[in-house]
mmCIF file of C-alpha atoms in Angstrom:
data_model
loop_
_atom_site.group_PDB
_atom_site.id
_atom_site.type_symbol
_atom_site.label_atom_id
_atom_site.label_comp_id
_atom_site.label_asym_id
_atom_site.label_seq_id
_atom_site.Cartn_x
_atom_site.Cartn_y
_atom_site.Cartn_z
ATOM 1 C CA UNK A 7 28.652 -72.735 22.832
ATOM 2 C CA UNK A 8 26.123 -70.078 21.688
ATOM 3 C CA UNK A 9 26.239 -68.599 25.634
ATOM 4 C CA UNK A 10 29.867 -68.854 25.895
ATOM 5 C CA UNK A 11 29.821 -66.968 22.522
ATOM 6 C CA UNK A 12 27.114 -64.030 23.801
ATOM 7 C CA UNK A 13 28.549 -63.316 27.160
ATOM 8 C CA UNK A 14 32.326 -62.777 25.207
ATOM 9 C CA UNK A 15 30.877 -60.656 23.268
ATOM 10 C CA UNK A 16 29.200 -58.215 25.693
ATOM 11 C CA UNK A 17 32.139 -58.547 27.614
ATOM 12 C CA UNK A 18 34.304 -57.000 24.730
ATOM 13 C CA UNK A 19 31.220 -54.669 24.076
ATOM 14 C CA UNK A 20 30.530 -53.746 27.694
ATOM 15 C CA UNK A 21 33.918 -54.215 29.563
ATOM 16 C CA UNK A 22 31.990 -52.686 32.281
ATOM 17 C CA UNK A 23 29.815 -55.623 33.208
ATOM 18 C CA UNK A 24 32.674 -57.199 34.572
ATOM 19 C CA UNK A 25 32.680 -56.867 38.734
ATOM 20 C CA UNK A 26 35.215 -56.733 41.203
ATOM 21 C CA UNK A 27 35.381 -60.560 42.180
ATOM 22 C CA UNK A 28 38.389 -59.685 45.247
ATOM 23 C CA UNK A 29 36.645 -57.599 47.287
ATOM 24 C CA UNK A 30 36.962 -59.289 50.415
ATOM 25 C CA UNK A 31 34.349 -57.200 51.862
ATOM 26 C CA UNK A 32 31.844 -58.777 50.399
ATOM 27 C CA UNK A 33 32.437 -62.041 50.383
ATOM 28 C CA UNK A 34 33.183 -61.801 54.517
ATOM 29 C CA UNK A 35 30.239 -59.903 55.270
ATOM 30 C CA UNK A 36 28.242 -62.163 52.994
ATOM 31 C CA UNK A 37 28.792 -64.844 55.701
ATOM 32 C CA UNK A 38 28.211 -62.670 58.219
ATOM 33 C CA UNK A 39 25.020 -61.011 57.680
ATOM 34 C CA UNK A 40 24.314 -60.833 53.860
ATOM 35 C CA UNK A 41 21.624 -58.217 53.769
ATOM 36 C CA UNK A 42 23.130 -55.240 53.227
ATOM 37 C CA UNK A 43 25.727 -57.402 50.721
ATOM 38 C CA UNK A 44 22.637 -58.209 48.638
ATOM 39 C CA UNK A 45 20.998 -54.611 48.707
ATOM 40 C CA UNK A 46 23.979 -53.232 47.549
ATOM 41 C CA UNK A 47 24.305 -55.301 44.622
ATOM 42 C CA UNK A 48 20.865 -53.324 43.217
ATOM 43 C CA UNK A 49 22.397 -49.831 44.135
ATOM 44 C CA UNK A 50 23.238 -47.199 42.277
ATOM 45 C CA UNK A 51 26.849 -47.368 43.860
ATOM 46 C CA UNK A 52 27.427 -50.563 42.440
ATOM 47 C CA UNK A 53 26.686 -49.187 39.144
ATOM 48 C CA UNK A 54 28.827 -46.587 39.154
ATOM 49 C CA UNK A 55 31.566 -48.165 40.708
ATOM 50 C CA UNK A 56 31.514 -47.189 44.213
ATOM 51 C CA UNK A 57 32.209 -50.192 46.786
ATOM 52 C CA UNK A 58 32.535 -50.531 50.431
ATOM 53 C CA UNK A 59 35.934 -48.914 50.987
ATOM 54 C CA UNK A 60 35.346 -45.760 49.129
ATOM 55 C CA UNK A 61 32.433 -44.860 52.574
ATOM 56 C CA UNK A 62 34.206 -46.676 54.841
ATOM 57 C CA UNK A 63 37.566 -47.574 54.033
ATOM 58 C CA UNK A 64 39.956 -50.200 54.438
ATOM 59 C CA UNK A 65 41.819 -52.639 52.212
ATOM 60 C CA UNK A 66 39.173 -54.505 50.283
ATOM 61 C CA UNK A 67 42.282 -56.900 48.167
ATOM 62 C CA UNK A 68 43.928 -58.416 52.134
ATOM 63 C CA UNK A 69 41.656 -61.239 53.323
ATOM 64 C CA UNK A 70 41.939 -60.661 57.158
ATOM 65 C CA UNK A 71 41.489 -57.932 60.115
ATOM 66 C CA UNK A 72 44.498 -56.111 58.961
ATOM 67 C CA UNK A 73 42.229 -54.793 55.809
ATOM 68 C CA UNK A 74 40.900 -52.915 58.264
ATOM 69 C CA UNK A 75 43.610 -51.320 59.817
ATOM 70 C CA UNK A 76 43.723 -47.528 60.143
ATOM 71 C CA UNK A 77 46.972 -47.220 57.328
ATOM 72 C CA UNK A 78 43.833 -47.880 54.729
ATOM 73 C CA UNK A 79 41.717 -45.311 56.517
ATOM 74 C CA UNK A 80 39.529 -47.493 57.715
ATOM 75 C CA UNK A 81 36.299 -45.576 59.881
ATOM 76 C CA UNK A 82 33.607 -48.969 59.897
ATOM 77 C CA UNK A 83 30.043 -47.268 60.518
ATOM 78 C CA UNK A 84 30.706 -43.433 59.952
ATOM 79 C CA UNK A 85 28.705 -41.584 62.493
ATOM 80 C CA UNK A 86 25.922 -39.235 62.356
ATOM 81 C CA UNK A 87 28.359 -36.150 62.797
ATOM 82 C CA UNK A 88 30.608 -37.909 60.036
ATOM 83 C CA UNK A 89 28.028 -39.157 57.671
ATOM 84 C CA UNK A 90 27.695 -35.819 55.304
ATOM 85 C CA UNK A 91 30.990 -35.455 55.302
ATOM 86 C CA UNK A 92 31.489 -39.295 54.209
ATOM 87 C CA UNK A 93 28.431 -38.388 51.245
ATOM 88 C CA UNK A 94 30.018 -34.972 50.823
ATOM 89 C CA UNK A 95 33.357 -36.239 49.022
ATOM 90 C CA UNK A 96 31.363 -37.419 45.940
ATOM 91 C CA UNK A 97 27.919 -35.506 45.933
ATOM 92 C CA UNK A 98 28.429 -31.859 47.250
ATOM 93 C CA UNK A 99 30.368 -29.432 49.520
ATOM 94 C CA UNK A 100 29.333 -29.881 53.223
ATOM 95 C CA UNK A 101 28.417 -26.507 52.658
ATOM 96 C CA UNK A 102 25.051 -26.560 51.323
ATOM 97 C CA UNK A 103 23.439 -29.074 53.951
ATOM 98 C CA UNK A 104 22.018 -27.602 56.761
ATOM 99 C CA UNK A 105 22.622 -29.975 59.621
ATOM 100 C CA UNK A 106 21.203 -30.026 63.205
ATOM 101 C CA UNK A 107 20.946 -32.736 66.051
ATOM 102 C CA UNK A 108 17.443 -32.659 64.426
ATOM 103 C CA UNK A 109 18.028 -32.629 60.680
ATOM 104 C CA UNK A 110 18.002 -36.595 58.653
ATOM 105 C CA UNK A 111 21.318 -37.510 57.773
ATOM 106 C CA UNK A 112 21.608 -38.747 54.380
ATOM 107 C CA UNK A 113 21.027 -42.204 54.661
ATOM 108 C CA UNK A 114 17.669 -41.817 56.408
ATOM 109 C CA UNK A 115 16.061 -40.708 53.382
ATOM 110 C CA UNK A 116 18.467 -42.591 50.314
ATOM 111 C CA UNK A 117 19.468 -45.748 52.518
ATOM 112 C CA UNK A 118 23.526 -46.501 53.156
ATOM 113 C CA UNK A 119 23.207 -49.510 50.828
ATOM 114 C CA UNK A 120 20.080 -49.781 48.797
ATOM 115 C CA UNK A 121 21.186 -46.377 48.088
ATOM 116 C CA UNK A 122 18.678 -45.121 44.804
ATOM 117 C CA UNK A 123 19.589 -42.891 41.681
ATOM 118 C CA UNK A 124 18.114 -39.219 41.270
ATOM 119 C CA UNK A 125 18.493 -37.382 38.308
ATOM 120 C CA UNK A 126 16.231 -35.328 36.628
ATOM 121 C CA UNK A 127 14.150 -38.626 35.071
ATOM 122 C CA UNK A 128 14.149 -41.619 37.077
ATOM 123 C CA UNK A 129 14.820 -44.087 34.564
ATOM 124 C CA UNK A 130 14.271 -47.184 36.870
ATOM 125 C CA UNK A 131 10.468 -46.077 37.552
ATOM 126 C CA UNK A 132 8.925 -44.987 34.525
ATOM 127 C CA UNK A 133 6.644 -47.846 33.973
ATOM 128 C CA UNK A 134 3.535 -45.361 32.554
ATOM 129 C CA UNK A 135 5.879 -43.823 30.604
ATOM 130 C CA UNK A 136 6.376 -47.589 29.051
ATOM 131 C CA UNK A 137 2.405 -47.741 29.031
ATOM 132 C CA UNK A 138 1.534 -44.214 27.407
ATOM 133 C CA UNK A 139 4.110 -45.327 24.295
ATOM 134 C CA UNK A 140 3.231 -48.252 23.865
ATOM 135 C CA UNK A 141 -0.671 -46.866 23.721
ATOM 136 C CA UNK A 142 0.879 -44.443 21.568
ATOM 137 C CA UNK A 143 2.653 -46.765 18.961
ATOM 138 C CA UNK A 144 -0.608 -48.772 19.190
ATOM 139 C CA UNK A 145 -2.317 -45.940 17.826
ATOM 140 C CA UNK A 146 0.247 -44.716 15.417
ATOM 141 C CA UNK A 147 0.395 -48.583 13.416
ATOM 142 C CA UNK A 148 -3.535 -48.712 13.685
ATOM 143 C CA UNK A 149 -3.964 -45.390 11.359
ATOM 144 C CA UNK A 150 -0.705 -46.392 9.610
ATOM 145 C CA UNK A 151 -2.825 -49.665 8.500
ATOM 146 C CA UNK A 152 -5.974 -48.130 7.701
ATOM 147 C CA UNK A 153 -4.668 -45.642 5.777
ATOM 148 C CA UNK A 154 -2.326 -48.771 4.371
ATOM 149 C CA UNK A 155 -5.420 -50.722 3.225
ATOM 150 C CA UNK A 156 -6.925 -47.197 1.363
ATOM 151 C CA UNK A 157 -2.962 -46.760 -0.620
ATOM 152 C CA UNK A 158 -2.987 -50.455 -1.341
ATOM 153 C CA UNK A 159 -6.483 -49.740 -3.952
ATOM 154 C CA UNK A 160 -4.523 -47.546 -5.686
ATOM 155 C CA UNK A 161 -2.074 -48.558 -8.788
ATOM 156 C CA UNK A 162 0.808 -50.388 -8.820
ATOM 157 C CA UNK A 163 3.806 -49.943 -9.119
ATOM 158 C CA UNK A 164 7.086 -51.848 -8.596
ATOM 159 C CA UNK A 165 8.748 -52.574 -5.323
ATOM 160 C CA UNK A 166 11.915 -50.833 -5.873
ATOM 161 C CA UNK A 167 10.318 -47.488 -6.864
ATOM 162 C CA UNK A 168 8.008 -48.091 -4.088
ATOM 163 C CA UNK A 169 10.938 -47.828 -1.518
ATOM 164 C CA UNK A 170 12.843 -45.116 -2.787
ATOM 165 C CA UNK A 171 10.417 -42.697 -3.176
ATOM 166 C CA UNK A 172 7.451 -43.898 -0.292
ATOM 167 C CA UNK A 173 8.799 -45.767 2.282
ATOM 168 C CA UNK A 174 12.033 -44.171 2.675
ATOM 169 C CA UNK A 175 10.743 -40.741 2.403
ATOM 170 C CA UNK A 176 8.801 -41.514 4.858
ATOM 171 C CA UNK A 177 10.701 -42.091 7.319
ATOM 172 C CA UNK A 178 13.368 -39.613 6.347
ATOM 173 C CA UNK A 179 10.689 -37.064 6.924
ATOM 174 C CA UNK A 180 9.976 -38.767 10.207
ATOM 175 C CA UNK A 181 13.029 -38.602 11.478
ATOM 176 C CA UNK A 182 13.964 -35.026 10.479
ATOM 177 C CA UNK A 183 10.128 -33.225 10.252
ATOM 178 C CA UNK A 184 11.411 -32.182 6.843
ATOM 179 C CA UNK A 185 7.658 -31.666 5.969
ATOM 180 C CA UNK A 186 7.408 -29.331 9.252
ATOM 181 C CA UNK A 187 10.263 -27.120 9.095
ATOM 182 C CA UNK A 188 9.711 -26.506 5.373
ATOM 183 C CA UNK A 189 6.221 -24.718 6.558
ATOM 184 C CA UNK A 190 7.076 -23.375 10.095
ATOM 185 C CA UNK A 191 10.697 -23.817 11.367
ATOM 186 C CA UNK A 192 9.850 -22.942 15.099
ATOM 187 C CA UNK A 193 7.427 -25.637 15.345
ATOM 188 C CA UNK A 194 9.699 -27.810 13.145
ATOM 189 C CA UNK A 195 12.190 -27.392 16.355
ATOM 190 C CA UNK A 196 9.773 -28.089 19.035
ATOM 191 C CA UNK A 197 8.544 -30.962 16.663
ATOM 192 C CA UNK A 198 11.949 -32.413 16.780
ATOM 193 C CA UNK A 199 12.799 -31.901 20.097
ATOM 194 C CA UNK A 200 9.852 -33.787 21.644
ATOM 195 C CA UNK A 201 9.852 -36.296 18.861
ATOM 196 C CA UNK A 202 13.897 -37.515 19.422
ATOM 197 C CA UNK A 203 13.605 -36.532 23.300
ATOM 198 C CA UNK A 204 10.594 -39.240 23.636
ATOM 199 C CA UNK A 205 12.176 -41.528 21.110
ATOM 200 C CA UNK A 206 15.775 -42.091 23.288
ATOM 201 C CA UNK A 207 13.859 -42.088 26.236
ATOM 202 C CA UNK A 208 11.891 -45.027 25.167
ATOM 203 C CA UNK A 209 14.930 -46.807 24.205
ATOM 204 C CA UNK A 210 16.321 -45.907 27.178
ATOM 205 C CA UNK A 211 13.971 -47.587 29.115
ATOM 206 C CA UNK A 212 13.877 -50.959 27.139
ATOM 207 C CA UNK A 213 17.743 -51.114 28.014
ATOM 208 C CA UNK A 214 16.657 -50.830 31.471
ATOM 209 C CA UNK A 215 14.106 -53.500 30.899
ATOM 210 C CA UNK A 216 16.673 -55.847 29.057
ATOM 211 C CA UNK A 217 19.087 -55.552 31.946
ATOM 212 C CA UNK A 218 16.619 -55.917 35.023
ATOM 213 C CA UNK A 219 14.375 -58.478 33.410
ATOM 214 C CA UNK A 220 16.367 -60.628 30.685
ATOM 215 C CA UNK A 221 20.241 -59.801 31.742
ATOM 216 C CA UNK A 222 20.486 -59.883 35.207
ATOM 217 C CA UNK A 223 17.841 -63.400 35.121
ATOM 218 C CA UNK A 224 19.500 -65.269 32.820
ATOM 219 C CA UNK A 225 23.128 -64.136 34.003
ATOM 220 C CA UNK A 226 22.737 -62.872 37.671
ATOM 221 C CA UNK A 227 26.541 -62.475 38.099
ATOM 222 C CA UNK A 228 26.859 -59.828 35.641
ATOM 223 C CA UNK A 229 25.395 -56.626 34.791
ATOM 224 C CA UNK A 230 24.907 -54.730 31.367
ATOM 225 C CA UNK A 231 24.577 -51.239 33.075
ATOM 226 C CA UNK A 232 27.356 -51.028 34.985
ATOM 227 C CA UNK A 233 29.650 -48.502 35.836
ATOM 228 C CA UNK A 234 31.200 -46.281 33.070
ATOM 229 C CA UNK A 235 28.823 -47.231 31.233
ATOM 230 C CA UNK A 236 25.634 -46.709 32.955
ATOM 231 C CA UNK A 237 27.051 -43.172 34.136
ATOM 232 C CA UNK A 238 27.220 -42.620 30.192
ATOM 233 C CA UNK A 239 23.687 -43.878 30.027
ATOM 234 C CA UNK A 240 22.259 -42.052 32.437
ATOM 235 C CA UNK A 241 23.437 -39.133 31.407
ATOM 236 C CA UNK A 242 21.949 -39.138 27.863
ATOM 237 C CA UNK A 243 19.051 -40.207 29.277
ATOM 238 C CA UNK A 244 18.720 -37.392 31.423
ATOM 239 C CA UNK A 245 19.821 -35.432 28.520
ATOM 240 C CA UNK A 246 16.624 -36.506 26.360
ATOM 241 C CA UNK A 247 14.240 -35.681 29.045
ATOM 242 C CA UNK A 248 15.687 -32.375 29.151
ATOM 243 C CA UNK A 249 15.212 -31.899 25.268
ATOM 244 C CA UNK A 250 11.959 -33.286 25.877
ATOM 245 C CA UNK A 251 10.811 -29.925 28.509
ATOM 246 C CA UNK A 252 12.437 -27.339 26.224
ATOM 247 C CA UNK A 253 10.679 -28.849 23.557
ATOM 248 C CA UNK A 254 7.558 -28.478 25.332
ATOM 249 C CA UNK A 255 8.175 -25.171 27.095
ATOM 250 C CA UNK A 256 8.623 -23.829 23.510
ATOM 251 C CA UNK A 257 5.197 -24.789 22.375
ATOM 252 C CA UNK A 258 3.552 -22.823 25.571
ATOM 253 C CA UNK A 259 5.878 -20.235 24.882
ATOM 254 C CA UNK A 260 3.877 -20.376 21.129
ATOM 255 C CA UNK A 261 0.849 -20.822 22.196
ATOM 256 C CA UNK A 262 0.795 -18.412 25.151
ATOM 257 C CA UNK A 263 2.776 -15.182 24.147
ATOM 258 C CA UNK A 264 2.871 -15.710 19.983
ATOM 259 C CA UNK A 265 0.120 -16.649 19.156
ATOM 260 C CA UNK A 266 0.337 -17.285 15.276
ATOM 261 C CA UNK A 267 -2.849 -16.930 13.110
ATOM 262 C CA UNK A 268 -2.891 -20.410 12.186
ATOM 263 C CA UNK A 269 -3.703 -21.249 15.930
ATOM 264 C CA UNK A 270 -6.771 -18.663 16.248
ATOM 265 C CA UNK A 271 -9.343 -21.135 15.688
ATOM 266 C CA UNK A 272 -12.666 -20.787 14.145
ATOM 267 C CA UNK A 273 -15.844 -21.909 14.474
ATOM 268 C CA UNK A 274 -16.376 -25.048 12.601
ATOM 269 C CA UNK A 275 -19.394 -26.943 12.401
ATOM 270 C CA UNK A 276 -21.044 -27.500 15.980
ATOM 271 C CA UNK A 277 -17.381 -27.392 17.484
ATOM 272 C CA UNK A 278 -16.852 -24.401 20.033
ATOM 273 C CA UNK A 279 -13.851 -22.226 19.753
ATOM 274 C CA UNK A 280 -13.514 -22.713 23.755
ATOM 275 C CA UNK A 281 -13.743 -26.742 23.549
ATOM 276 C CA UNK A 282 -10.572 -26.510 20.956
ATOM 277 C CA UNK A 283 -8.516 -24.433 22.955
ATOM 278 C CA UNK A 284 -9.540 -26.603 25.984
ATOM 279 C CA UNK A 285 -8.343 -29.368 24.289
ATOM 280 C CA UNK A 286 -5.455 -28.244 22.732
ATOM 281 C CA UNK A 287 -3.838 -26.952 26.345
ATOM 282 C CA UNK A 288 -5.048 -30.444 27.852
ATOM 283 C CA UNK A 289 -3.061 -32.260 25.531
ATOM 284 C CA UNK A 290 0.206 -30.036 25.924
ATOM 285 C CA UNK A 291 -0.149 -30.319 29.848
ATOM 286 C CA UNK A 292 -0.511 -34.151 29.610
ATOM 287 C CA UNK A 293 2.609 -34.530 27.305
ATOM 288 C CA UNK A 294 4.625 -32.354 30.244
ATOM 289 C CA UNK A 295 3.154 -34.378 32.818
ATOM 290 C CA UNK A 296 4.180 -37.417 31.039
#
């Protein structure tokens, strides 16, 4: 009962997950010779809706030969002549390929049915990005504790008051760099920028965790990103790592041409004025790289 109940309700969440279960071309081909059946079922086409008949035509709802009769456009294996024009009708004006009898054609570098996603962050591979966070959160709650265990000798006071002006201020001012902007607002952008950018790319990636190794294993006959809605997903994802290089390019921007006072460092103790500066560009070129 409680599995009937889950999948009806990402079903009326995520419509989306729902797949086309009369395409004949599948289910003929899958008798025939299933391998490119199954390695289109983990391409990007499949996710955003694109099936057989939209590259090669045909009637995909008549379960015989006349499906592919010529009335539905039907082409089978587009040649290599034919292939960036076939690509070209969704992804760019034949135009702007250059195209020789030596040139690749398009599916000898993105396959025609294991066909990947690019974008400007590739969502499906970022498996260090997964590491560095979670190295980073492990850090972050390991100060948060200490410091924790040095608050916690202090007075006490009641719960409620606790809340409402400590915890929630807290992360009020976490989620806005209130403290920040109120002393610099150009690095209170920047601030923000990386800090939200990072933040939806994370959760980005644990949706694309959830649906690759949770979803798809307990329910392998639906998917969670899926059409509409993974073309809305990938593009806010793509939209985060975006805020996340402006947000970066603005603190090179600071530290290379404006140079405020407060970054002119000084001597301190046995700590070099070169080893700081070192540092500090070794940390911003790591965050880009990341």
């Amino acid at each position: 009962m409680i599995k009937k109940i889950f999948i009806l309700s990402l079903v009326l969440i995520f419509p989306s997950i729902l797949k086309a279960q009369n395409n004949t071309c599948l289910t003929c081909h899958l008798g025939v010779d299933a391998t490119p059946v199954l390695a289109f079922q983990k391409s990007i086409h499949k996710k955003a809706g694109v099936y057989c008949q939209d590259c090669h035509g045909g009637n995909p709802e008549i379960n015989d030969e006349t499906s592919m009769d010529e009335q539905f456009g039907f082409i089978g294996v587009p040649e290599k002549d034919d292939l960036i024009i076939t690509c070209g009708k969704c992804h760019a004006k034949t135009g702007k390929f250059v195209f020789t009898e030596s040139s690749p054609n398009c599916i000898e570098c993105h396959s025609a049915h294991f066909t990947k996603r690019a974008g400007i962050f590739m969502v499906g591979g970022s498996i260090y990005f997964i590491a560095f966070t979670i190295i980073s959160l492990a850090a972050f709650f390991t100060g948060f504790f200490i410091k924790y265990a040095k608050y916690k000798k202090g007075r006490k006071i009641e719960i409620k008051t606790l809340f409402k002006k400590g915890v929630f201020k807290a992360i009020k001012e976490t989620l806005t760099n209130a403290s920040i902007f109120s002393n610099d607002t150009y690095a209170g952008i920047f601030h923000l920028l990386i800090f939200w950018g990072f933040l939806l790319l994370f959760i980005g990636n644990l949706i694309v965790w959830f649906d690759k190794l949770l979803f798809q294993y307990f329910f392998p006959n639906a998917q969670f990103l899926y059409n509409w809605f993974y073309r809305v997903f990938s593009y806010f994802t793509d939209l985060a790592a975006l805020i996340v290089i402006v947000g970066i390019i603005l603190v090179i921007i600071r530290r290379a041409f404006i140079k405020p006072k407060r970054l002119n460092y000084k001597i301190i103790g046995n700590l070099s004025l070169t080893k700081l500066l070192v540092e500090d560009w070794l940390f911003v070129i790591f965050i880009f790289i990341l």
